Amino acid sequence: MDFEFLEGCEAIAEAAVRAGCRFFAGYPITPQTEVPEYMSRRMPEVGGIFLQGESEIAAINMVYGAGASGVYAMTSSSSIGIALKTEGISYLAAARIPAVILNFQRGGPGIGNITASQSDYWQCVKGPGSGGHRCMVFSPSTIQECVDIMGMAFEKAFRDRNPVFVLLDGSIGNIKEPVKLPDMKPVPDKDAFDWCLSGCEGRAPRQLLPILPEDPSKFAEHATEMYARWQKEDVLVAEDLPDDAEVIVTAYGTAGRIAGACVKRLRKEGLKIGMIRPLTVSPFPIASFRKLDAGSTRLIIDVEMAKPAQMVEDVRLAVNGRIRVEALEIPGGIIPTDEDVYEGITGIIKGVNENGA
Amino acid sequence: MEHKILIAGFGGQGVLLMGQLLCYGAFAERKKVLMLPSYGGQQRGGTSNCTVIISDEDIGSPSVRHYDTIVAMNEPSYKLFRKSLKSGGHILVNSSLVKVTRAMDENAVSVPISELSREAGSEKTANIVMLGALAAECGMVGKAFVQEAVKQLLGRKKPDMLGCNLDALDAGYSVIEKTHGKE
C-alpha cells in the first residue's frame, strides 16, 4: 500500500528526515513529545544526531550550532516552550542561520492546557523574538499537507538563511490519517553553502555572530527586501472562490479543515460561499483578499481557535475596509466540532443579515 | 456519507487496535479516515478511547458532538458516553461487562464477545468479535477490506491465530445481521 497510517507528530518527523534533516534537538512538552521520541529512535538510523537539551533554550542553541555548520537542523516545542526559544530564534535571524522550528500550539497564556489552540499566531508571525525580525510561517491543515511542506520549509530556510516556523497544534500532532510520505532526499552538500562553518583549512575563516555589523542598516535593508520578496514569491494558499461568492470564510490549520468541511456543507445547502485557507501565514496571502470583488462579496468570516482572534488583524489589513470582516472566535484549548463551527458561521451570517452592515 | 465512531473501554481491551483495523480497512477502500486516540493522561487499567471518522469527503473536526455508533467495552464507558450517541444511533456493548439490555435502552446492542470469542477458539479474539459487529454496524467499509486489514496487521505477527481472528470477525458480523434482521 502506498499510504501509511501515521500520527501527525510521527509523520512530520519522518518527513523532516526524508527532507534531509540530520540534527534534532528538543525538550519534552505535551502535545509534541512524540516528535523528539520519534527522532531519538530515527536519527541514529540515518546517521543523524538527536539531542535532548536540558531546556528549550539549550535545544534552540544546539540548533544554532548545527545550522551554522550547514546541517538541516530542527527543533520542536509548544507555545510556552517556543516562548523560551525566542531568544535563540532571534539569534538565528541575526546571525542568518537557517533552521526549522515546529510549534504545536496549546491553550494559553501561561502553562494553559495541553489541548489544541491557535493562540500563538502572534507569537510566530509577529514576534518570534526580539529585534523586529520575521520568520516564514507555514500553516498546514492536514497531516498530508504537513508532510508535503517539510521539504519546502528546509529549502526556504537555507535559501534565505533564516529560521522557518511550521505552525501546528495539538490536534494535528495527535490525530492519525493515511499519509503518503515523500521519497528520501539526499543530504545537501555543505560545500554548496558559501557561508557555513565547515572548517576553514585552505580558505579565509568565516564568522556567524548574532550581532549587527558596524552599519546596522545593512541587516535591516537585507531583511526588508527578503520579506518583500516572500510576499511576491512564496505565498501558499488554498483558494475555493466561486465567482458569485457572497460570503468568504478564512481559517488556517485545524480551524481551516473544520471550516472547510463547513463551507462545503453550506454550499450544498445553497449558500454562495467560498474559502481562503492560508498555507503560509507569513507571508500572508494578501492578494487573495485584495482581489475579492466587494460588489459580490459582502462578508468575510475568519474562524480561529483563539479568543480574541489573531489572524483576523491581517485579514482586515489585507481587506483594508472594503469588505466587512467578522471573526468566529473559539477560545484556545478547545477543538470545536463541525456543528460548533457550522452554528457559529450561520449565526454570524444571520446576525449580519438582520442588523445590516 | 460520513460515520463518526467512538470506541471506549479500559486499557488492554484492544480499543486502539479496533480503531486501527477499521481505519486500515477504510482507507484501503479509499475512504477518508481520521483517528483520534485518547490515552494521554490515562493510566494502565484506566479508561481509553478513540474516535474514528470514516467519510466519502474531506473530514473536518476530530472533535465530535454526537456519534453515529459507540462501542462500550465496559460499564464506565457506557455511562460516560451514552449521552454522546446520536438519536437513532447504536451503542454496541460488551455484554459480559455492560449489563444493559434492549429493553432498558432501545439503542443498545448486546454483543456477547466473551462467549463468541471462545467459540471462535480464543478469548483473546474478543475485540475482533466487537470489530466485526462495529464494521457491520457502520456499513462504510466492505467486509473483504476489514478481513484484509486483520490479515495484514494481525496475520503476520501471529499467523497461527489468523483463523480464530477471522472466525471471530464473522461472529461479530452475524450478531449485527441478526439484530437488524429482527427490526
Coordinates of C-alpha atoms in Angstrom, one line a residue:
Chain A
M1 CA 0.0 0.0 0.0
D2 CA 1.4 3.4 -0.9
F3 CA -0.2 5.1 2.1
E4 CA 0.8 4.8 5.7
F5 CA -1.5 5.4 8.7
L6 CA 0.6 7.7 10.9
E7 CA 0.1 10.1 13.8
G8 CA 0.8 13.7 13.0
C9 CA 3.9 14.0 15.1
E10 CA 5.5 10.9 13.6
A11 CA 4.6 11.8 10.1
I12 CA 6.1 15.3 10.4
A13 CA 9.3 14.0 12.0
E14 CA 9.7 11.3 9.3
A15 CA 9.0 13.9 6.5
A16 CA 11.8 16.1 8.1
V17 CA 14.2 13.2 8.0
R18 CA 13.3 12.5 4.4
A19 CA 13.9 16.1 3.5
G20 CA 17.4 15.8 4.8
C21 CA 17.2 16.8 8.4
R22 CA 20.1 15.2 10.3
F23 CA 20.1 17.1 13.5
F24 CA 17.3 17.4 16.0
A25 CA 17.5 19.0 19.5
G26 CA 14.4 19.1 21.6
Y27 CA 12.8 19.1 25.0
P28 CA 9.7 17.3 26.1
I29 CA 6.4 19.2 26.2
T30 CA 2.8 18.0 25.5
P31 CA 1.5 17.9 22.8
Q32 CA 4.7 17.4 20.8
T33 CA 6.8 14.9 22.8
E34 CA 6.2 12.3 20.2
V35 CA 8.4 14.3 17.8
P36 CA 11.6 14.1 20.0
E37 CA 10.6 10.5 20.9
Y38 CA 10.5 9.5 17.2
M39 CA 13.7 11.4 16.4
S40 CA 15.6 9.8 19.2
R41 CA 15.0 6.5 17.5
R42 CA 15.2 7.6 13.9
M43 CA 18.2 9.9 13.8
P44 CA 20.8 7.2 14.7
E45 CA 19.3 5.1 11.9
V46 CA 20.2 7.7 9.2
G47 CA 23.5 8.8 10.7
G48 CA 22.0 12.0 12.2
I49 CA 22.1 13.3 15.7
F50 CA 19.4 13.5 18.3
L51 CA 19.9 15.5 21.5
Q52 CA 17.6 16.3 24.3
G53 CA 18.6 19.6 25.7
E54 CA 18.5 20.4 29.4
S55 CA 15.9 23.1 28.5
E56 CA 14.2 24.6 25.5
I57 CA 16.8 27.3 25.4
A58 CA 19.6 24.8 25.3
A59 CA 17.9 22.9 22.4
I60 CA 17.5 26.0 20.2
N61 CA 21.1 27.0 20.8
M62 CA 22.2 23.5 19.8
V63 CA 20.2 24.1 16.6
Y64 CA 22.1 27.3 16.2
G65 CA 25.4 25.4 16.2
A66 CA 24.2 22.7 13.9
G67 CA 22.6 25.1 11.4
A68 CA 25.8 27.2 11.4
S69 CA 27.7 24.1 10.2
G70 CA 25.4 23.7 7.2
V71 CA 23.2 20.9 8.6
Y72 CA 19.4 20.7 8.1
A73 CA 18.6 21.2 11.8
M74 CA 15.2 21.2 13.5
T75 CA 13.7 21.7 16.9
S76 CA 10.1 21.4 18.1
S77 CA 8.1 22.7 21.0
S78 CA 4.7 24.1 22.1
S79 CA 3.6 27.6 22.8
I80 CA 5.3 28.3 26.2
G81 CA 8.3 26.2 25.1
I82 CA 8.6 28.4 22.0
A83 CA 8.4 31.5 24.2
L84 CA 11.6 30.2 25.9
K85 CA 13.2 29.6 22.5
T86 CA 12.5 33.1 21.1
E87 CA 15.9 34.3 22.4
G88 CA 17.7 31.7 20.3
I89 CA 15.4 32.2 17.3
S90 CA 16.2 35.9 17.4
Y91 CA 20.0 35.0 17.4
L92 CA 19.4 32.7 14.4
A93 CA 17.8 35.5 12.5
A94 CA 20.6 38.0 13.4
A95 CA 23.4 35.5 12.5
R96 CA 21.5 34.4 9.4
I97 CA 21.5 30.8 10.3
P98 CA 18.7 28.6 8.9
A99 CA 16.6 26.2 10.9
V100 CA 13.1 24.7 11.0
I101 CA 11.0 25.1 14.2
L102 CA 7.8 23.3 14.8
N103 CA 5.2 25.0 17.1
F104 CA 2.4 22.7 18.3
Q105 CA 0.2 25.3 19.8
R106 CA -1.6 24.6 23.1
G107 CA -4.0 26.6 25.1
G108 CA -2.6 29.6 26.9
P109 CA -1.5 32.0 28.3
G110 CA 0.9 30.6 31.0
I111 CA 1.0 26.9 31.3
G112 CA -2.5 26.9 29.9
N113 CA -3.7 23.5 28.9
I114 CA -2.5 20.7 26.6
T115 CA -5.3 20.8 24.1
A116 CA -5.1 22.3 20.6
S117 CA -5.2 26.0 20.2
Q118 CA -4.3 28.8 17.8
S119 CA -3.4 31.4 20.4
D120 CA 0.2 31.7 19.2
Y121 CA -0.3 33.2 15.7
W122 CA 1.0 36.5 17.0
Q123 CA 4.0 34.7 18.7
C124 CA 5.1 33.1 15.4
V125 CA 4.0 35.7 12.9
K126 CA 4.5 39.0 14.7
G127 CA 7.0 38.4 17.5
P128 CA 9.2 35.3 17.0
G129 CA 11.9 37.1 19.0
S130 CA 13.3 40.5 19.9
G131 CA 14.6 42.9 17.4
G132 CA 11.7 43.0 14.9
H133 CA 12.8 40.2 12.6
R134 CA 10.3 37.9 10.8
C135 CA 10.2 34.2 10.0
M136 CA 8.4 32.4 7.2
V137 CA 5.5 30.6 8.8
F138 CA 3.8 27.6 7.2
S139 CA 0.2 26.8 8.4
P140 CA -0.9 23.3 7.1
S141 CA -4.3 21.8 7.9
T142 CA -3.9 18.1 7.3
I143 CA -1.1 15.6 8.0
Q144 CA -0.6 15.2 4.3
E145 CA -0.1 19.0 3.9
C146 CA 2.4 19.0 6.9
V147 CA 4.4 16.2 5.2
D148 CA 4.3 18.0 1.8
I149 CA 5.5 21.2 3.4
M150 CA 8.6 19.9 5.3
G151 CA 10.9 19.7 2.4
M152 CA 10.0 23.2 1.4
A153 CA 10.5 24.5 4.9
F154 CA 14.1 23.4 4.9
E155 CA 14.7 24.7 1.4
K156 CA 13.4 28.1 2.1
A157 CA 15.3 28.3 5.4
F158 CA 18.5 27.6 3.6
R159 CA 17.7 29.7 0.6
D160 CA 17.1 32.7 2.9
R161 CA 19.4 31.8 5.7
N162 CA 16.6 32.5 8.1
P163 CA 14.6 30.4 10.6
V164 CA 11.3 29.0 9.4
F165 CA 8.3 28.0 11.5
V166 CA 5.7 25.3 10.9
L167 CA 2.7 26.4 12.9
L168 CA 0.8 23.4 14.1
D169 CA -1.4 22.5 17.1
G170 CA -2.1 19.7 19.5
S171 CA -4.8 18.2 17.3
I172 CA -2.8 17.8 14.1
G173 CA 0.0 16.3 16.1
N174 CA -2.1 13.6 17.7
I175 CA -4.6 12.6 15.1
K176 CA -3.9 9.8 12.7
E177 CA -4.6 10.0 9.0
P178 CA -3.4 8.0 5.9
V179 CA -0.4 9.8 4.5
K180 CA 1.8 9.4 1.5
L181 CA 5.3 10.2 2.6
P182 CA 7.9 11.8 0.3
D183 CA 10.9 9.9 -1.0
M184 CA 14.1 10.1 0.9
K185 CA 16.2 13.0 -0.4
P186 CA 20.0 13.1 -0.4
V187 CA 21.5 15.3 2.4
P188 CA 22.6 18.6 0.9
D189 CA 26.3 19.1 0.3
K190 CA 27.8 21.6 2.8
D191 CA 30.2 22.9 0.2
A192 CA 27.2 24.3 -1.6
F193 CA 26.8 26.8 1.3
D194 CA 29.4 29.5 1.0
W195 CA 28.6 30.9 4.4
C196 CA 28.6 27.8 6.7
L197 CA 31.3 26.9 9.3
S198 CA 32.7 23.8 7.7
G199 CA 36.4 24.0 8.7
C200 CA 38.5 26.9 7.2
E201 CA 41.6 25.0 6.2
G202 CA 42.7 26.4 2.8
R203 CA 40.2 29.3 2.9
A204 CA 39.5 32.5 4.9
P205 CA 37.8 32.0 8.2
R206 CA 34.0 32.8 8.5
Q207 CA 32.0 34.1 11.3
L208 CA 28.3 33.8 12.1
L209 CA 27.5 36.1 15.0
P210 CA 24.2 37.3 16.4
I211 CA 25.3 40.9 16.4
L212 CA 24.7 43.6 13.9
P213 CA 27.5 44.7 11.6
E214 CA 29.0 48.2 12.1
D215 CA 26.4 49.6 9.8
P216 CA 23.1 48.4 11.2
S217 CA 21.2 49.5 8.1
K218 CA 22.8 46.6 6.1
F219 CA 20.9 43.9 8.1
A220 CA 17.7 46.0 8.1
E221 CA 17.8 46.5 4.3
H222 CA 18.6 42.9 3.6
A223 CA 15.7 41.7 5.8
T224 CA 13.2 44.2 4.5
E225 CA 14.0 43.1 0.9
M226 CA 13.7 39.5 1.9
Y227 CA 10.3 39.9 3.5
A228 CA 9.0 41.8 0.4
R229 CA 10.3 39.0 -1.9
W230 CA 8.4 36.5 0.2
Q231 CA 5.2 38.4 -0.4
K232 CA 5.8 38.2 -4.2
E233 CA 7.1 34.7 -4.5
D234 CA 6.4 32.5 -1.5
V235 CA 2.7 32.8 -0.6
L236 CA 0.9 29.5 -0.4
V237 CA -2.8 29.5 -0.2
A238 CA -5.7 27.1 -0.9
E239 CA -8.5 29.2 -2.6
D240 CA -12.0 27.9 -3.2
L241 CA -13.6 31.0 -4.7
P242 CA -16.7 30.7 -6.8
D243 CA -17.4 33.8 -8.9
D244 CA -20.7 34.6 -7.1
A245 CA -19.5 34.0 -3.5
E246 CA -21.2 36.4 -1.2
V247 CA -19.5 35.1 2.0
I248 CA -15.9 34.1 2.2
V249 CA -14.6 32.0 5.1
T250 CA -11.0 32.1 6.1
A251 CA -9.0 29.9 8.5
Y252 CA -5.7 28.1 8.8
G253 CA -4.5 24.9 10.4
T254 CA -7.1 22.7 12.3
A255 CA -9.6 25.5 12.2
G256 CA -9.1 25.5 8.4
R257 CA -10.0 21.9 7.9
I258 CA -13.1 22.3 10.1
A259 CA -14.2 25.5 8.4
G260 CA -13.5 23.9 5.0
A261 CA -15.9 21.0 5.7
C262 CA -18.5 23.5 6.9
V263 CA -18.1 25.6 3.7
K264 CA -18.8 22.5 1.6
R265 CA -21.9 21.8 3.7
L266 CA -23.2 25.3 3.4
R267 CA -22.7 25.4 -0.3
K268 CA -24.7 22.2 -0.7
E269 CA -27.4 24.0 1.3
G270 CA -27.4 26.7 -1.4
L271 CA -25.3 29.4 0.1
K272 CA -23.0 31.3 -2.2
I273 CA -19.8 30.8 -0.1
G274 CA -16.1 30.5 -0.7
M275 CA -12.9 29.9 1.3
I276 CA -9.4 31.3 1.5
R277 CA -7.2 28.9 3.5
P278 CA -3.6 30.3 4.0
L279 CA -0.9 27.6 3.9
T280 CA 1.6 30.4 4.8
V281 CA 0.5 33.0 7.3
S282 CA 3.9 34.8 6.9
P283 CA 3.9 35.8 4.1
F284 CA 0.2 36.3 4.4
P285 CA -1.9 35.8 1.3
I286 CA -2.8 39.4 0.9
A287 CA -3.5 39.2 -2.8
S288 CA -6.2 36.5 -2.3
F289 CA -8.2 39.1 -0.2
R290 CA -7.3 42.1 -2.4
K291 CA -8.8 40.5 -5.5
L292 CA -12.2 39.8 -3.9
D293 CA -14.9 41.8 -5.6
A294 CA -16.6 44.0 -3.0
G295 CA -19.6 44.2 -5.2
S296 CA -20.4 40.5 -4.8
T297 CA -18.6 39.5 -1.6
R298 CA -20.2 41.3 1.3
L299 CA -18.8 39.4 4.3
I300 CA -15.6 37.7 5.3
I301 CA -15.7 35.3 8.3
D302 CA -12.4 34.5 10.0
V303 CA -12.5 31.3 12.1
E304 CA -9.9 30.8 14.7
M305 CA -9.2 28.7 17.8
A306 CA -8.2 31.8 19.6
K307 CA -10.3 34.4 21.5
P308 CA -9.7 37.2 20.8
A309 CA -8.9 36.2 17.2
Q310 CA -5.4 37.0 16.0
M311 CA -5.1 36.3 12.2
V312 CA -8.2 38.5 11.8
E313 CA -5.9 41.5 12.1
D314 CA -4.0 40.5 9.0
V315 CA -7.3 39.8 7.2
R316 CA -8.5 43.3 8.0
L317 CA -5.2 44.9 6.8
A318 CA -5.5 42.9 3.5
V319 CA -9.1 43.8 3.0
N320 CA -8.4 47.4 4.0
G321 CA -12.0 48.2 4.9
R322 CA -13.5 47.3 1.6
I323 CA -15.5 44.3 2.9
R324 CA -17.0 43.6 6.3
V325 CA -14.8 41.2 8.4
E326 CA -16.2 39.2 11.3
A327 CA -14.5 36.6 13.5
L328 CA -15.8 33.4 14.9
E329 CA -13.6 33.1 18.0
I330 CA -13.3 29.7 19.7
P331 CA -11.2 30.1 22.9
G332 CA -7.7 28.4 22.6
G333 CA -7.7 25.0 24.3
I334 CA -11.0 23.8 22.7
I335 CA -11.2 21.9 19.5
P336 CA -14.6 22.9 18.1
T337 CA -16.9 20.2 16.5
D338 CA -18.2 20.5 12.9
E339 CA -21.5 21.6 14.4
D340 CA -19.9 24.3 16.6
V341 CA -18.3 25.9 13.5
Y342 CA -21.5 25.5 11.4
E343 CA -23.6 27.1 14.0
G344 CA -21.1 29.9 14.6
I345 CA -20.8 30.7 10.9
T346 CA -24.6 30.6 10.2
G347 CA -25.1 32.7 13.4
I348 CA -22.8 35.4 12.2
I349 CA -24.4 35.4 8.7
K350 CA -27.9 35.6 10.3
G351 CA -26.8 38.5 12.6
V352 CA -25.3 40.4 9.7
N353 CA -28.4 39.9 7.5
E354 CA -30.8 41.0 10.3
N355 CA -28.8 44.0 11.5
G356 CA -27.3 45.1 8.2
A357 CA -23.9 46.5 7.6
Chain B
M1 CA -21.7 9.7 3.7
E2 CA -19.8 10.1 6.9
H3 CA -19.8 7.9 10.0
K4 CA -18.4 9.0 13.4
I5 CA -17.5 6.3 15.8
L6 CA -16.3 6.2 19.4
I7 CA -14.6 3.1 20.8
A8 CA -14.2 3.1 24.6
G9 CA -13.0 0.7 27.2
F10 CA -10.2 0.2 29.6
G11 CA -6.6 -0.2 28.7
G12 CA -5.8 -3.7 27.4
Q13 CA -9.2 -4.4 25.8
G14 CA -7.9 -3.6 22.3
V15 CA -9.7 -0.3 21.9
L16 CA -7.0 1.3 19.8
L17 CA -6.4 -1.9 17.8
M18 CA -10.1 -2.0 16.8
G19 CA -9.8 1.6 15.7
Q20 CA -6.6 0.9 13.8
L21 CA -8.0 -2.1 12.0
L22 CA -11.2 -0.4 10.9
C23 CA -9.2 2.6 9.6
Y24 CA -6.9 0.3 7.6
G25 CA -9.9 -1.3 6.0
A26 CA -11.5 2.0 5.3
F27 CA -8.5 3.6 3.7
A28 CA -7.7 0.5 1.7
E29 CA -11.1 1.1 0.2
R30 CA -10.0 4.8 -0.5
K31 CA -12.3 6.3 2.1
K32 CA -11.2 9.4 4.0
V33 CA -10.2 8.3 7.5
L34 CA -9.3 10.1 10.7
M35 CA -8.5 8.5 14.1
L36 CA -8.0 10.4 17.4
P37 CA -6.7 8.1 20.1
S38 CA -7.2 9.4 23.7
Y39 CA -5.0 7.8 26.3
G40 CA -2.9 10.8 27.2
G41 CA -3.5 11.2 30.9
Q42 CA -4.8 7.7 31.4
Q43 CA -3.1 5.0 33.3
R44 CA -2.9 1.3 32.8
G45 CA -6.3 -0.2 33.7
G46 CA -7.9 3.3 33.3
T47 CA -10.2 4.2 30.5
S48 CA -9.0 4.6 27.0
N49 CA -11.0 5.6 23.9
C50 CA -10.6 6.5 20.3
T51 CA -12.6 8.4 17.8
V52 CA -12.8 7.1 14.3
I53 CA -14.3 9.1 11.4
I54 CA -14.8 7.5 8.0
S55 CA -16.1 9.6 5.2
D56 CA -16.5 9.9 1.4
E57 CA -15.4 13.5 1.7
D58 CA -12.7 15.5 3.4
I59 CA -13.0 15.2 7.2
G60 CA -13.4 18.4 9.3
S61 CA -13.1 18.2 13.0
P62 CA -11.7 15.3 15.1
S63 CA -13.9 16.6 17.9
V64 CA -17.4 15.1 17.8
R65 CA -20.6 16.3 19.4
H66 CA -22.7 13.2 18.7
Y67 CA -21.5 9.8 17.4
D68 CA -23.3 7.6 14.9
T69 CA -22.0 4.5 16.7
I70 CA -20.4 3.9 20.0
V71 CA -18.7 0.8 21.3
A72 CA -18.7 0.5 25.1
M73 CA -16.3 -2.3 26.2
N74 CA -17.0 -1.7 29.9
E75 CA -19.7 -0.2 32.2
P76 CA -17.9 3.2 32.9
S77 CA -17.6 3.8 29.2
Y78 CA -21.3 3.1 28.7
K79 CA -22.3 5.5 31.5
L80 CA -19.9 8.2 30.4
F81 CA -20.6 8.2 26.6
R82 CA -24.2 7.1 26.3
K83 CA -25.3 10.8 26.1
S84 CA -22.9 11.4 23.2
L85 CA -24.9 9.0 20.9
K86 CA -26.8 10.5 18.0
S87 CA -30.5 9.8 18.2
G88 CA -31.2 6.7 16.2
G89 CA -27.6 5.6 16.5
H90 CA -26.5 2.3 18.2
I91 CA -24.3 1.7 21.2
L92 CA -22.7 -1.7 20.9
V93 CA -22.0 -3.1 24.4
N94 CA -19.7 -5.9 25.7
S95 CA -22.5 -7.9 27.3
S96 CA -20.0 -9.6 29.8
L97 CA -19.3 -6.2 31.5
V98 CA -22.2 -3.9 30.5
K99 CA -25.5 -5.2 31.9
V100 CA -27.8 -3.2 29.6
T101 CA -30.5 -4.9 27.5
R102 CA -32.5 -3.8 24.6
A103 CA -35.5 -3.4 26.9
M104 CA -33.5 -1.0 29.1
D105 CA -32.0 1.0 26.2
E106 CA -33.5 0.7 22.7
N107 CA -30.3 2.0 21.2
A108 CA -28.1 -0.7 22.8
V109 CA -27.0 -3.8 21.1
S110 CA -25.5 -6.5 23.3
V111 CA -22.6 -8.3 21.8
P112 CA -21.5 -11.4 23.8
I113 CA -17.9 -11.1 22.8
S114 CA -16.5 -13.4 25.5
E115 CA -18.8 -16.3 24.5
L116 CA -18.4 -15.8 20.8
S117 CA -14.6 -15.4 21.0
R118 CA -14.4 -18.7 23.0
E119 CA -16.5 -20.3 20.2
A120 CA -14.0 -18.9 17.7
G121 CA -11.2 -20.6 19.5
S122 CA -9.7 -18.0 21.8
E123 CA -10.9 -15.4 24.2
K124 CA -8.1 -13.2 23.0
T125 CA -10.2 -12.5 19.9
A126 CA -12.9 -10.8 21.9
N127 CA -12.0 -7.4 20.5
I128 CA -12.1 -8.8 17.0
V129 CA -15.7 -10.0 17.6
M130 CA -16.5 -6.5 18.5
L131 CA -14.7 -5.2 15.5
G132 CA -16.9 -7.4 13.3
A133 CA -20.0 -6.0 14.9
L134 CA -18.8 -2.4 14.6
A135 CA -17.8 -2.8 10.9
A136 CA -21.2 -4.3 10.2
E137 CA -23.0 -1.6 12.1
C138 CA -21.1 1.3 10.5
G139 CA -21.6 -0.1 7.0
M140 CA -18.9 2.2 5.5
V141 CA -16.2 -0.5 4.9
G142 CA -16.6 -3.6 2.8
K143 CA -16.1 -6.9 4.7
A144 CA -13.3 -8.0 2.4
F145 CA -11.3 -4.9 3.3
V146 CA -11.8 -5.4 7.1
Q147 CA -10.7 -9.1 6.6
E148 CA -7.7 -7.9 4.7
A149 CA -6.8 -5.5 7.4
V150 CA -6.9 -8.3 10.0
K151 CA -4.8 -10.5 7.8
Q152 CA -2.2 -7.7 7.2
L153 CA -2.0 -6.4 10.7
L154 CA -2.6 -9.5 12.8
G155 CA -1.8 -12.3 10.5
R156 CA 1.9 -11.5 10.2
K157 CA 2.5 -11.3 13.9
K158 CA 0.5 -14.3 14.9
P159 CA -0.2 -16.5 11.8
D160 CA -1.5 -19.4 14.0
M161 CA -4.2 -17.1 15.4
L162 CA -5.4 -15.8 12.0
G163 CA -8.1 -18.5 11.6
C164 CA -9.5 -17.7 15.1
N165 CA -9.4 -14.0 14.3
L166 CA -11.3 -14.3 11.0
D167 CA -13.9 -16.6 12.7
A168 CA -14.3 -14.0 15.5
L169 CA -14.8 -11.3 12.9
D170 CA -17.5 -13.3 11.2
A171 CA -19.2 -13.9 14.6
G172 CA -19.3 -10.2 15.2
Y173 CA -20.9 -9.5 11.8
S174 CA -23.6 -12.1 12.4
V175 CA -24.6 -10.5 15.7
I176 CA -25.5 -7.3 13.9
E177 CA -27.0 -9.0 10.9
K178 CA -29.3 -11.0 13.2
T179 CA -30.1 -7.9 15.4
H180 CA -31.1 -5.7 12.5
G181 CA -32.8 -8.5 10.7
K182 CA -35.3 -8.7 13.6
E183 CA -36.1 -5.0 13.4

